[in-house]
Amino acid sequence: MKLGVIVPYRKRPTHLRQFQESIKEYLKDYDYELIVVEQADDLPFNRGKLLNIGFKTAIRKQCDYVVFHDVDMLPKDVDYSYSEVPLHLATDFVNSKREIFKTYFGGVTMFSIESFKRINGYSNEYWGWGFEDDDLLLRCTEQNVFTDFEIYEVPQQDTAGLYLHGDWSHVVCDNIIDIQNDFTIHCTFKPDEIIPDYDKDFDEYCVFSIPGWDTTLSYNSFNRYKFETWDIGEECHQITSDYDYPKLTKITITYKDRILKMYQDGNLVGKKIIKRRLLDTKQEKFLIGIASINREDDRKSFRGFVSDFAYWDKALARNEVQGLHQNSGMSYLIDDNQYNSSQNLKIYYDFKHTTFDKSYDYETGKVMNLVNTKSFGEVSQSIPKSLQDIERKKISIPARRKSTFKLIGHPPEGYKDGGWKYQSTRLNQIRYYKQILDNKSNLTTDGLSTLKFKTMSKTEDDNYTFLSVDLGL
C-alpha cells in the first residue's frame, strides 16, 4: 500500500528541512510519496485547500492512502500503516503538555483515498488559522464515518426573552446588590454566536456587570463562561466553566463564608476561597449586556437572548440552585410554598415580559423588578424576540491511533494573549458554529469537487513533490 504524506506549507524553510530529514528517515521502509504544497500568494493561509490540492496529487501518484501532516510535528513513535477507518494520529508530544480534547482532529490525520472522497475533502473556505479541522470532523459526522459520538441535548421549547443585538444594546438597572455579604446572582441567557461579526477586535462579551472594578459574568470565544470580581486588596478572582456551543444556559453565582461558587445548568462547576472582603464600588446601577456605559469601546457588548435575572441577599443552597435550574425555572422561586428563600429574593427581572414605547428612533422600554415594582430596568436599543433552540446535536469522536511527535517551536499562530491573533480566525469560528447550529455542513457544495487553484511551479524528484500554488481564483 502506497502512502502519500501531504504537508501544507508557507515560509518555514527551517521547519521544512527538519521535517524532510525526519520523515525520510522514519519512512525508509515504507512505499511513500512526500507532497509539499506551498501557498505562493499573499492571501491568508488556507490549510484545507492546500491539503485538497495535495490529495489530488496523491491520486495522480497512485497513493492508496494519505496522511495530512503539519510541518511542525516530527514523528517519534508513529505507526503510519494503512487503515480503512480514518485516524487521528497527533495524540501525544514529547515536549509539550498540549491537551487533546475529545473532538480534536488536527495536526496529523490519516484517510484512505475512498474515505476522503466520501466527505468531499476539506472545505476550501477557511482562510487563516483554525477550524478547517473542526469542519472536517463535522463532514465525517454527517457521513457516519466514526462510530463514537458526543451527544449534546438542548431543551425542546420556545423561550421568549429580551434580545440584545450587540451594538451597544443594554439594560441599566437600579443596583441594590451587596457583594460584601452573602449573595446569589442568577442569569439565564443564550449568546447568538461565539464571536459576533459586529465586533472583530475583542473576544470577551459581558452578560452582566457592576461597573468599577468589573464584577462581571461574561463569555468568550474560547468556549468559556467566566465570573470575575475583586477583593479590597485589588486581587482579581475568577471562576470559569466550559460550554460546547451557544445554547440557553443558566448560570448561578453564590457567596457565603468567603466561598465563591459557580453553577451551570444545575452543576457546580467551580469554587474559590476568598481571603479578603470583596470590593464594593458603590455603583448606583448595574448593567445587562455591557461592561460599562462610560467606555468608548464596545468590546464587551453582548449579543443574544437574556430570559431572566435575579439577586438574593443570601447564598442559595445547592438543592435550591438545582431546583432553579430545572425546567420550572423562576416560577419555582416566587412560590412561598415551594421555596424557603423567597423572602430573600430582592431583584427578579423577567425579560420575557417587557414593555416598550416608540418615542425614540430605536426601541426602548422598561423591565419591572417583580419583587419591588418601584425599581425598574431601562432598556436601550433592544427588542423582545422568541428563541427556538435546536433539539439535539451530535459530533463524532474520531478514531485514534496512539502516536508520539516532537513539536518544532514557532511563534503563536492563532491564539495569543488571551484572544484570537487574526480576524480571519474569528470569522472561521463564526462559519463553523453556524454550521453546527444549522445541523449541517456544506460538503456537497464546497470541497474537492469545487477546488480551484493555479499551479505556479512544480518540482518532482524520486518520491518527493513540491508544488507551489496560487489560491487567488
Tab-separated table of C-alpha atoms in Angstrom:
chain	number	residue	atom	x	y	z
A	1	MET	CA	0.000	0.000	0.000
A	2	LYS	CA	1.440	3.357	-1.036
A	3	LEU	CA	1.278	6.253	1.438
A	4	GLY	CA	1.008	9.914	0.476
A	5	VAL	CA	2.291	12.349	3.135
A	6	ILE	CA	0.773	15.760	2.389
A	7	VAL	CA	2.196	18.884	4.035
A	8	PRO	CA	0.668	22.390	3.742
A	9	TYR	CA	3.456	24.960	3.704
A	10	ARG	CA	4.361	28.627	3.574
A	11	LYS	CA	7.543	30.495	4.585
A	12	ARG	CA	9.026	27.995	7.047
A	13	PRO	CA	12.182	26.759	5.300
A	14	THR	CA	13.934	25.667	8.506
A	15	HIS	CA	10.907	23.679	9.648
A	16	LEU	CA	10.546	22.090	6.234
A	17	ARG	CA	14.189	20.949	6.175
A	18	GLN	CA	13.847	19.398	9.632
A	19	PHE	CA	10.624	17.691	8.632
A	20	GLN	CA	12.061	16.311	5.380
A	21	GLU	CA	15.056	14.824	7.190
A	22	SER	CA	12.878	13.344	9.936
A	23	ILE	CA	10.180	11.842	7.710
A	24	LYS	CA	12.714	10.452	5.227
A	25	GLU	CA	14.445	8.500	7.976
A	26	TYR	CA	11.189	7.433	9.609
A	27	LEU	CA	9.533	6.158	6.418
A	28	LYS	CA	12.571	4.432	4.923
A	29	ASP	CA	10.753	1.078	4.998
A	30	TYR	CA	7.508	2.464	3.504
A	31	ASP	CA	6.415	2.924	-0.083
A	32	TYR	CA	5.535	6.613	0.137
A	33	GLU	CA	5.358	9.965	-1.648
A	34	LEU	CA	6.087	13.215	0.219
A	35	ILE	CA	3.935	16.009	-1.221
A	36	VAL	CA	4.566	19.576	-0.039
A	37	VAL	CA	2.034	22.177	-1.219
A	38	GLU	CA	3.194	25.778	-0.878
A	39	GLN	CA	0.791	28.716	-0.881
A	40	ALA	CA	2.583	31.321	-3.017
A	41	ASP	CA	0.018	34.156	-2.937
A	42	ASP	CA	-0.481	36.831	-0.262
A	43	LEU	CA	-3.914	35.658	0.848
A	44	PRO	CA	-4.468	34.312	4.386
A	45	PHE	CA	-3.158	30.763	4.755
A	46	ASN	CA	-5.713	28.148	3.686
A	47	ARG	CA	-4.642	24.814	5.140
A	48	GLY	CA	-7.711	22.888	3.975
A	49	LYS	CA	-7.438	23.985	0.370
A	50	LEU	CA	-3.712	23.176	0.235
A	51	LEU	CA	-4.411	19.690	1.575
A	52	ASN	CA	-7.119	19.170	-1.040
A	53	ILE	CA	-4.584	20.093	-3.732
A	54	GLY	CA	-2.075	17.666	-2.225
A	55	PHE	CA	-4.725	14.945	-2.214
A	56	LYS	CA	-5.303	15.412	-5.955
A	57	THR	CA	-1.545	14.991	-6.441
A	58	ALA	CA	-1.550	11.849	-4.266
A	59	ILE	CA	-4.167	10.295	-6.540
A	60	ARG	CA	-2.009	11.088	-9.567
A	61	LYS	CA	0.927	9.428	-7.755
A	62	GLN	CA	-1.249	6.323	-7.256
A	63	CYS	CA	-1.275	6.504	-3.462
A	64	ASP	CA	-3.692	4.190	-1.645
A	65	TYR	CA	-3.998	6.345	1.454
A	66	VAL	CA	-2.794	9.714	2.737
A	67	VAL	CA	-1.611	11.358	5.923
A	68	PHE	CA	-2.270	15.091	6.250
A	69	HIS	CA	0.719	16.296	8.235
A	70	ASP	CA	1.622	19.643	9.822
A	71	VAL	CA	5.220	20.621	9.114
A	72	ASP	CA	5.998	21.329	12.790
A	73	MET	CA	5.251	17.774	14.018
A	74	LEU	CA	8.200	15.381	13.793
A	75	PRO	CA	7.411	11.650	14.226
A	76	LYS	CA	8.948	9.926	17.256
A	77	ASP	CA	6.737	6.876	17.761
A	78	VAL	CA	4.169	6.689	14.963
A	79	ASP	CA	2.553	3.822	13.063
A	80	TYR	CA	1.867	5.091	9.524
A	81	SER	CA	0.464	1.776	8.266
A	82	TYR	CA	-2.802	1.675	6.310
A	83	SER	CA	-6.211	1.924	7.960
A	84	GLU	CA	-9.593	1.736	6.245
A	85	VAL	CA	-11.071	3.881	9.014
A	86	PRO	CA	-9.794	7.492	9.150
A	87	LEU	CA	-7.474	8.020	12.118
A	88	HIS	CA	-6.276	10.919	14.202
A	89	LEU	CA	-2.571	10.440	14.961
A	90	ALA	CA	-1.494	13.605	16.817
A	91	THR	CA	-2.225	12.222	20.284
A	92	ASP	CA	0.987	12.772	22.288
A	93	PHE	CA	4.033	15.050	22.255
A	94	VAL	CA	7.422	14.511	23.877
A	95	ASN	CA	7.998	18.218	24.513
A	96	SER	CA	4.507	19.567	25.146
A	97	LYS	CA	1.585	19.027	27.510
A	98	ARG	CA	-0.891	20.097	24.843
A	99	GLU	CA	-4.393	18.941	25.803
A	100	ILE	CA	-6.017	16.610	23.279
A	101	PHE	CA	-9.752	17.166	23.652
A	102	LYS	CA	-12.248	14.536	22.516
A	103	THR	CA	-13.151	16.121	19.188
A	104	TYR	CA	-9.656	17.322	18.197
A	105	PHE	CA	-8.982	16.266	14.612
A	106	GLY	CA	-5.994	18.386	13.596
A	107	GLY	CA	-2.223	18.124	13.316
A	108	VAL	CA	-1.816	14.684	11.723
A	109	THR	CA	-4.720	12.664	10.277
A	110	MET	CA	-4.943	9.575	8.054
A	111	PHE	CA	-7.529	8.809	5.348
A	112	SER	CA	-7.898	6.176	2.690
A	113	ILE	CA	-8.438	7.621	-0.781
A	114	GLU	CA	-12.059	6.493	-0.863
A	115	SER	CA	-12.973	7.705	2.627
A	116	PHE	CA	-11.604	11.193	1.893
A	117	LYS	CA	-13.543	11.349	-1.381
A	118	ARG	CA	-16.658	10.315	0.515
A	119	ILE	CA	-16.628	13.533	2.568
A	120	ASN	CA	-15.587	15.688	-0.430
A	121	GLY	CA	-12.334	16.579	1.311
A	122	TYR	CA	-11.706	19.714	3.344
A	123	SER	CA	-13.706	22.894	2.951
A	124	ASN	CA	-11.936	25.435	0.716
A	125	GLU	CA	-13.406	28.398	2.606
A	126	TYR	CA	-11.459	28.507	5.891
A	127	TRP	CA	-8.957	31.300	5.295
A	128	GLY	CA	-6.453	31.948	8.064
A	129	TRP	CA	-5.685	29.848	11.119
A	130	GLY	CA	-8.195	27.419	12.561
A	131	PHE	CA	-11.445	25.446	12.285
A	132	GLU	CA	-10.860	23.671	8.969
A	133	ASP	CA	-10.176	20.512	11.001
A	134	ASP	CA	-13.391	21.008	13.031
A	135	ASP	CA	-15.291	21.348	9.770
A	136	LEU	CA	-13.644	18.136	8.522
A	137	LEU	CA	-14.900	16.289	11.598
A	138	LEU	CA	-18.395	17.668	11.025
A	139	ARG	CA	-18.274	16.218	7.498
A	140	CYS	CA	-17.248	12.859	8.947
A	141	THR	CA	-20.157	13.094	11.389
A	142	GLU	CA	-22.657	13.665	8.593
A	143	GLN	CA	-21.323	10.713	6.615
A	144	ASN	CA	-21.238	8.400	9.680
A	145	VAL	CA	-17.515	7.776	9.274
A	146	PHE	CA	-16.949	7.194	13.007
A	147	THR	CA	-18.950	5.108	15.459
A	148	ASP	CA	-18.422	7.165	18.652
A	149	PHE	CA	-20.177	10.467	19.255
A	150	GLU	CA	-20.545	13.274	21.755
A	151	ILE	CA	-24.267	13.934	22.264
A	152	TYR	CA	-25.486	17.407	23.201
A	153	GLU	CA	-29.043	17.812	24.473
A	154	VAL	CA	-30.832	21.181	24.263
A	155	PRO	CA	-34.247	21.968	25.831
A	156	GLN	CA	-37.033	21.345	23.331
A	157	GLN	CA	-39.033	24.524	23.916
A	158	ASP	CA	-39.683	28.074	22.776
A	159	THR	CA	-38.007	30.546	25.105
A	160	ALA	CA	-39.041	34.176	24.900
A	161	GLY	CA	-36.609	36.771	26.122
A	162	LEU	CA	-35.009	40.138	25.591
A	163	TYR	CA	-32.793	40.181	22.515
A	164	LEU	CA	-29.676	42.355	22.769
A	165	HIS	CA	-28.262	42.892	19.286
A	166	GLY	CA	-24.730	43.725	20.408
A	167	ASP	CA	-24.427	47.238	19.020
A	168	TRP	CA	-24.338	48.812	22.475
A	169	SER	CA	-27.781	47.464	23.381
A	170	HIS	CA	-28.156	47.079	27.140
A	171	VAL	CA	-30.298	47.326	30.265
A	172	VAL	CA	-29.461	49.734	33.112
A	173	CYS	CA	-30.837	48.601	36.484
A	174	ASP	CA	-31.022	50.080	39.971
A	175	ASN	CA	-28.239	48.452	41.982
A	176	ILE	CA	-29.117	47.082	45.402
A	177	ILE	CA	-26.654	44.191	45.086
A	178	ASP	CA	-24.335	43.861	48.089
A	179	ILE	CA	-21.369	41.670	47.186
A	180	GLN	CA	-19.593	42.165	50.537
A	181	ASN	CA	-22.136	39.951	52.279
A	182	ASP	CA	-23.763	36.654	51.338
A	183	PHE	CA	-25.435	36.771	47.940
A	184	THR	CA	-26.726	34.848	44.943
A	185	ILE	CA	-26.737	36.202	41.390
A	186	HIS	CA	-28.559	34.283	38.666
A	187	CYS	CA	-28.982	34.803	34.920
A	188	THR	CA	-30.489	32.769	32.069
A	189	PHE	CA	-29.173	33.680	28.621
A	190	LYS	CA	-28.084	32.423	25.212
A	191	PRO	CA	-25.308	34.032	23.140
A	192	ASP	CA	-26.187	34.497	19.491
A	193	GLU	CA	-22.851	33.091	18.346
A	194	ILE	CA	-19.353	32.570	19.682
A	195	ILE	CA	-17.839	35.640	18.039
A	196	PRO	CA	-20.398	38.132	16.705
A	197	ASP	CA	-19.391	39.671	13.395
A	198	TYR	CA	-20.169	43.182	14.598
A	199	ASP	CA	-17.141	43.210	16.902
A	200	LYS	CA	-13.890	41.894	15.497
A	201	ASP	CA	-11.369	43.313	17.953
A	202	PHE	CA	-12.169	41.560	21.228
A	203	ASP	CA	-13.075	38.097	22.368
A	204	GLU	CA	-14.993	38.647	25.614
A	205	TYR	CA	-18.636	39.647	25.879
A	206	CYS	CA	-20.352	40.818	29.038
A	207	VAL	CA	-23.736	39.443	30.107
A	208	PHE	CA	-23.899	41.204	33.499
A	209	SER	CA	-21.707	43.830	35.145
A	210	ILE	CA	-21.390	46.029	38.209
A	211	PRO	CA	-19.097	48.736	36.758
A	212	GLY	CA	-15.988	49.962	38.502
A	213	TRP	CA	-13.746	47.008	39.205
A	214	ASP	CA	-15.810	44.911	36.799
A	215	THR	CA	-17.807	42.389	38.759
A	216	THR	CA	-18.919	40.615	35.606
A	217	LEU	CA	-20.437	37.487	34.124
A	218	SER	CA	-19.180	37.048	30.566
A	219	TYR	CA	-18.477	34.539	27.817
A	220	ASN	CA	-15.596	34.382	25.350
A	221	SER	CA	-14.505	32.835	22.083
A	222	PHE	CA	-12.542	30.070	23.788
A	223	ASN	CA	-15.616	28.196	24.967
A	224	ARG	CA	-15.659	29.631	28.472
A	225	TYR	CA	-18.169	31.349	30.725
A	226	LYS	CA	-16.468	33.475	33.375
A	227	PHE	CA	-17.480	35.203	36.596
A	228	GLU	CA	-14.986	37.795	37.790
A	229	THR	CA	-14.826	40.019	40.861
A	230	TRP	CA	-12.199	41.791	43.004
A	231	ASP	CA	-11.397	41.959	46.712
A	232	ILE	CA	-10.427	45.003	48.782
A	233	GLY	CA	-6.749	44.167	48.221
A	234	GLU	CA	-7.360	44.636	44.482
A	235	GLU	CA	-6.846	40.936	43.748
A	236	CYS	CA	-8.946	39.539	40.926
A	237	HIS	CA	-10.923	36.318	41.462
A	238	GLN	CA	-12.304	34.298	38.549
A	239	ILE	CA	-14.319	31.123	38.082
A	240	THR	CA	-14.708	29.722	34.584
A	241	SER	CA	-16.682	26.910	33.002
A	242	ASP	CA	-16.809	25.348	29.556
A	243	TYR	CA	-19.574	25.342	27.006
A	244	ASP	CA	-19.846	23.262	23.843
A	245	TYR	CA	-21.785	25.640	21.604
A	246	PRO	CA	-24.174	28.552	22.183
A	247	LYS	CA	-27.325	27.327	23.919
A	248	LEU	CA	-29.762	28.536	26.544
A	249	THR	CA	-27.730	28.418	29.762
A	250	LYS	CA	-28.455	29.052	33.436
A	251	ILE	CA	-25.570	30.462	35.496
A	252	THR	CA	-25.827	30.991	39.264
A	253	ILE	CA	-23.149	32.542	41.486
A	254	THR	CA	-23.298	32.119	45.289
A	255	TYR	CA	-21.115	33.637	48.020
A	256	LYS	CA	-21.105	32.521	51.664
A	257	ASP	CA	-18.423	32.287	54.375
A	258	ARG	CA	-15.828	33.666	51.945
A	259	ILE	CA	-16.522	30.827	49.470
A	260	LEU	CA	-17.500	31.805	45.939
A	261	LYS	CA	-19.281	29.128	43.864
A	262	MET	CA	-20.455	28.949	40.282
A	263	TYR	CA	-23.203	26.643	38.969
A	264	GLN	CA	-24.008	25.963	35.328
A	265	ASP	CA	-27.220	24.189	34.334
A	266	GLY	CA	-27.564	22.554	37.739
A	267	ASN	CA	-23.929	21.511	38.175
A	268	LEU	CA	-21.293	23.018	40.456
A	269	VAL	CA	-18.509	23.950	38.026
A	270	GLY	CA	-16.086	25.799	40.300
A	271	LYS	CA	-15.444	27.421	43.659
A	272	LYS	CA	-12.841	29.703	45.263
A	273	ILE	CA	-11.944	30.666	48.804
A	274	ILE	CA	-11.721	34.461	49.144
A	275	LYS	CA	-9.386	35.578	51.946
A	276	ARG	CA	-10.328	39.281	51.945
A	277	ARG	CA	-13.688	41.020	51.652
A	278	LEU	CA	-14.953	41.594	48.163
A	279	LEU	CA	-14.705	45.116	46.803
A	280	ASP	CA	-17.959	47.087	46.675
A	281	THR	CA	-17.619	50.077	44.346
A	282	LYS	CA	-20.976	51.522	45.495
A	283	GLN	CA	-22.305	51.836	41.973
A	284	GLU	CA	-25.873	53.138	41.666
A	285	LYS	CA	-26.594	50.987	38.623
A	286	PHE	CA	-25.743	47.541	37.333
A	287	LEU	CA	-25.810	46.571	33.670
A	288	ILE	CA	-27.146	43.768	31.488
A	289	GLY	CA	-25.413	43.393	28.126
A	290	ILE	CA	-22.377	45.648	28.530
A	291	ALA	CA	-19.492	46.133	30.947
A	292	SER	CA	-19.735	49.907	31.332
A	293	ILE	CA	-21.795	52.634	29.693
A	294	ASN	CA	-18.857	55.021	30.114
A	295	ARG	CA	-16.380	53.086	27.969
A	296	GLU	CA	-15.742	54.312	24.447
A	297	ASP	CA	-15.276	50.843	23.011
A	298	ASP	CA	-17.896	48.104	22.844
A	299	ARG	CA	-15.558	45.223	23.487
A	300	LYS	CA	-17.893	43.616	25.989
A	301	SER	CA	-21.230	44.236	24.277
A	302	PHE	CA	-23.423	41.124	24.469
A	303	ARG	CA	-25.413	39.757	21.561
A	304	GLY	CA	-28.141	37.247	22.220
A	305	PHE	CA	-31.117	36.447	24.465
A	306	VAL	CA	-31.500	37.212	28.158
A	307	SER	CA	-34.503	35.473	29.724
A	308	ASP	CA	-34.240	36.439	33.390
A	309	PHE	CA	-32.014	37.922	36.085
A	310	ALA	CA	-32.298	37.557	39.862
A	311	TYR	CA	-30.469	38.541	43.058
A	312	TRP	CA	-30.830	37.250	46.631
A	313	ASP	CA	-29.207	38.691	49.747
A	314	LYS	CA	-28.272	35.165	50.835
A	315	ALA	CA	-26.444	32.220	49.298
A	316	LEU	CA	-28.856	29.649	47.923
A	317	ALA	CA	-28.252	26.065	48.968
A	318	ARG	CA	-27.170	23.601	46.315
A	319	ASN	CA	-30.583	21.915	46.148
A	320	GLU	CA	-32.206	25.333	45.695
A	321	VAL	CA	-29.885	26.129	42.801
A	322	GLN	CA	-30.655	22.782	41.209
A	323	GLY	CA	-34.379	23.474	41.560
A	324	LEU	CA	-33.863	26.868	39.966
A	325	HIS	CA	-32.082	25.263	37.020
A	326	GLN	CA	-34.849	22.768	36.350
A	327	ASN	CA	-37.451	23.421	33.659
A	328	SER	CA	-39.815	25.058	36.162
A	329	GLY	CA	-37.259	27.856	36.357
A	330	MET	CA	-38.149	31.127	38.034
A	331	SER	CA	-41.756	30.124	38.730
A	332	TYR	CA	-40.247	27.884	41.401
A	333	LEU	CA	-38.678	30.897	43.112
A	334	ILE	CA	-41.708	33.065	43.728
A	335	ASP	CA	-43.883	30.396	45.327
A	336	ASP	CA	-43.504	30.556	49.117
A	337	ASN	CA	-44.905	27.051	49.472
A	338	GLN	CA	-42.126	25.536	47.367
A	339	TYR	CA	-39.261	27.847	48.091
A	340	ASN	CA	-37.980	28.802	51.528
A	341	SER	CA	-35.711	31.633	50.354
A	342	SER	CA	-38.328	33.678	48.504
A	343	GLN	CA	-38.184	36.376	51.191
A	344	ASN	CA	-34.508	36.908	50.333
A	345	LEU	CA	-35.236	37.476	46.642
A	346	LYS	CA	-34.576	41.205	46.119
A	347	ILE	CA	-34.366	41.510	42.326
A	348	TYR	CA	-36.253	39.491	39.738
A	349	TYR	CA	-36.352	40.707	36.142
A	350	ASP	CA	-38.485	38.595	33.829
A	351	PHE	CA	-37.241	39.641	30.385
A	352	LYS	CA	-39.985	37.612	28.737
A	353	HIS	CA	-42.413	40.383	29.696
A	354	THR	CA	-41.010	43.723	28.564
A	355	THR	CA	-42.994	46.904	27.877
A	356	PHE	CA	-41.715	49.129	25.060
A	357	ASP	CA	-42.546	52.618	23.887
A	358	LYS	CA	-41.942	54.116	20.443
A	359	SER	CA	-40.853	57.626	21.386
A	360	TYR	CA	-37.324	57.146	20.047
A	361	ASP	CA	-35.812	56.107	16.716
A	362	TYR	CA	-34.837	52.808	18.288
A	363	GLU	CA	-36.981	50.745	20.602
A	364	THR	CA	-36.697	51.480	24.304
A	365	GLY	CA	-38.621	50.290	27.293
A	366	LYS	CA	-38.709	49.325	30.937
A	367	VAL	CA	-38.414	45.962	32.662
A	368	MET	CA	-40.104	45.725	36.044
A	369	ASN	CA	-38.443	44.274	39.107
A	370	LEU	CA	-41.199	41.848	40.052
A	371	VAL	CA	-40.100	41.863	43.694
A	372	ASN	CA	-40.341	45.654	44.048
A	373	THR	CA	-42.229	47.372	41.248
A	374	LYS	CA	-40.745	50.749	42.216
A	375	SER	CA	-37.424	49.634	40.785
A	376	PHE	CA	-37.041	49.006	37.082
A	377	GLY	CA	-34.506	48.455	34.359
A	378	GLU	CA	-34.189	50.918	31.494
A	379	VAL	CA	-33.783	49.100	28.196
A	380	SER	CA	-31.978	50.716	25.265
A	381	GLN	CA	-31.740	49.531	21.668
A	382	SER	CA	-33.231	46.100	22.293
A	383	ILE	CA	-36.183	44.079	21.060
A	384	PRO	CA	-38.279	41.238	22.506
A	385	LYS	CA	-37.981	38.101	20.430
A	386	SER	CA	-38.689	34.377	20.532
A	387	LEU	CA	-35.916	31.808	20.646
A	388	GLN	CA	-36.097	28.253	19.314
A	389	ASP	CA	-33.126	26.138	20.350
A	390	ILE	CA	-32.123	23.085	18.362
A	391	GLU	CA	-33.196	19.822	19.952
A	392	ARG	CA	-30.067	17.736	19.718
A	393	LYS	CA	-26.605	17.748	18.204
A	394	LYS	CA	-24.024	15.009	17.822
A	395	ILE	CA	-20.363	15.398	16.936
A	396	SER	CA	-18.095	12.467	16.143
A	397	ILE	CA	-15.216	11.425	18.345
A	398	PRO	CA	-12.513	10.487	15.821
A	399	ALA	CA	-10.856	7.083	15.923
A	400	ARG	CA	-7.284	7.404	17.183
A	401	ARG	CA	-4.025	5.534	16.879
A	402	LYS	CA	-1.728	6.424	19.753
A	403	SER	CA	1.307	8.235	18.346
A	404	THR	CA	4.055	10.496	19.642
A	405	PHE	CA	5.525	13.558	17.942
A	406	LYS	CA	8.010	16.293	18.715
A	407	LEU	CA	6.758	19.831	18.188
A	408	ILE	CA	9.031	22.370	16.488
A	409	GLY	CA	8.724	25.678	18.301
A	410	HIS	CA	7.405	28.746	16.476
A	411	PRO	CA	5.551	31.988	17.282
A	412	PRO	CA	1.859	31.565	18.139
A	413	GLU	CA	-0.381	31.432	15.077
A	414	GLY	CA	-3.974	31.521	16.227
A	415	TYR	CA	-4.232	32.092	19.982
A	416	LYS	CA	-2.220	34.897	21.585
A	417	ASP	CA	-2.567	36.973	24.759
A	418	GLY	CA	-5.999	35.599	25.565
A	419	GLY	CA	-7.525	36.118	22.138
A	420	TRP	CA	-7.503	35.154	18.504
A	421	LYS	CA	-4.496	36.675	16.788
A	422	TYR	CA	-6.239	37.392	13.500
A	423	GLN	CA	-9.715	38.485	12.466
A	424	SER	CA	-9.837	35.633	9.950
A	425	THR	CA	-9.862	33.078	12.786
A	426	ARG	CA	-12.875	34.771	14.335
A	427	LEU	CA	-14.682	34.614	11.011
A	428	ASN	CA	-13.760	30.933	10.663
A	429	GLN	CA	-15.265	30.318	14.078
A	430	ILE	CA	-18.490	32.043	13.069
A	431	ARG	CA	-18.679	29.940	9.896
A	432	TYR	CA	-18.098	26.679	11.755
A	433	TYR	CA	-20.544	27.297	14.603
A	434	LYS	CA	-23.237	28.431	12.199
A	435	GLN	CA	-22.958	25.012	10.567
A	436	ILE	CA	-23.101	23.345	13.984
A	437	LEU	CA	-26.299	25.221	14.842
A	438	ASP	CA	-27.767	24.541	11.390
A	439	ASN	CA	-27.006	20.835	11.903
A	440	LYS	CA	-25.218	20.506	8.570
A	441	SER	CA	-22.001	21.295	6.733
A	442	ASN	CA	-21.641	22.466	3.148
A	443	LEU	CA	-19.780	19.357	1.974
A	444	THR	CA	-21.912	18.971	-1.166
A	445	THR	CA	-21.049	22.455	-2.452
A	446	ASP	CA	-17.550	23.025	-1.071
A	447	GLY	CA	-14.515	20.743	-1.195
A	448	LEU	CA	-12.681	18.543	-3.679
A	449	SER	CA	-15.479	18.943	-6.216
A	450	THR	CA	-15.164	22.747	-6.278
A	451	LEU	CA	-11.376	23.054	-5.914
A	452	LYS	CA	-9.776	25.833	-7.998
A	453	PHE	CA	-6.159	26.984	-7.999
A	454	LYS	CA	-3.278	27.906	-10.284
A	455	THR	CA	-0.003	25.970	-10.316
A	456	MET	CA	2.943	28.373	-10.231
A	457	SER	CA	5.730	25.775	-10.227
A	458	LYS	CA	6.286	22.074	-9.609
A	459	THR	CA	9.359	20.039	-8.671
A	460	GLU	CA	9.360	16.229	-8.711
A	461	ASP	CA	12.295	14.095	-7.584
A	462	ASP	CA	12.032	10.372	-6.789
A	463	ASN	CA	9.369	10.181	-4.068
A	464	TYR	CA	9.191	13.937	-3.428
A	465	THR	CA	6.865	16.534	-4.978
A	466	PHE	CA	6.987	20.258	-4.219
A	467	LEU	CA	4.029	22.168	-5.609
A	468	SER	CA	3.743	25.986	-5.449
A	469	VAL	CA	0.201	27.282	-5.993
A	470	ASP	CA	-1.823	30.491	-6.175
A	471	LEU	CA	-5.209	30.245	-4.446
A	472	GLY	CA	-6.466	33.659	-5.539
A	473	LEU	CA	-9.084	32.423	-8.013
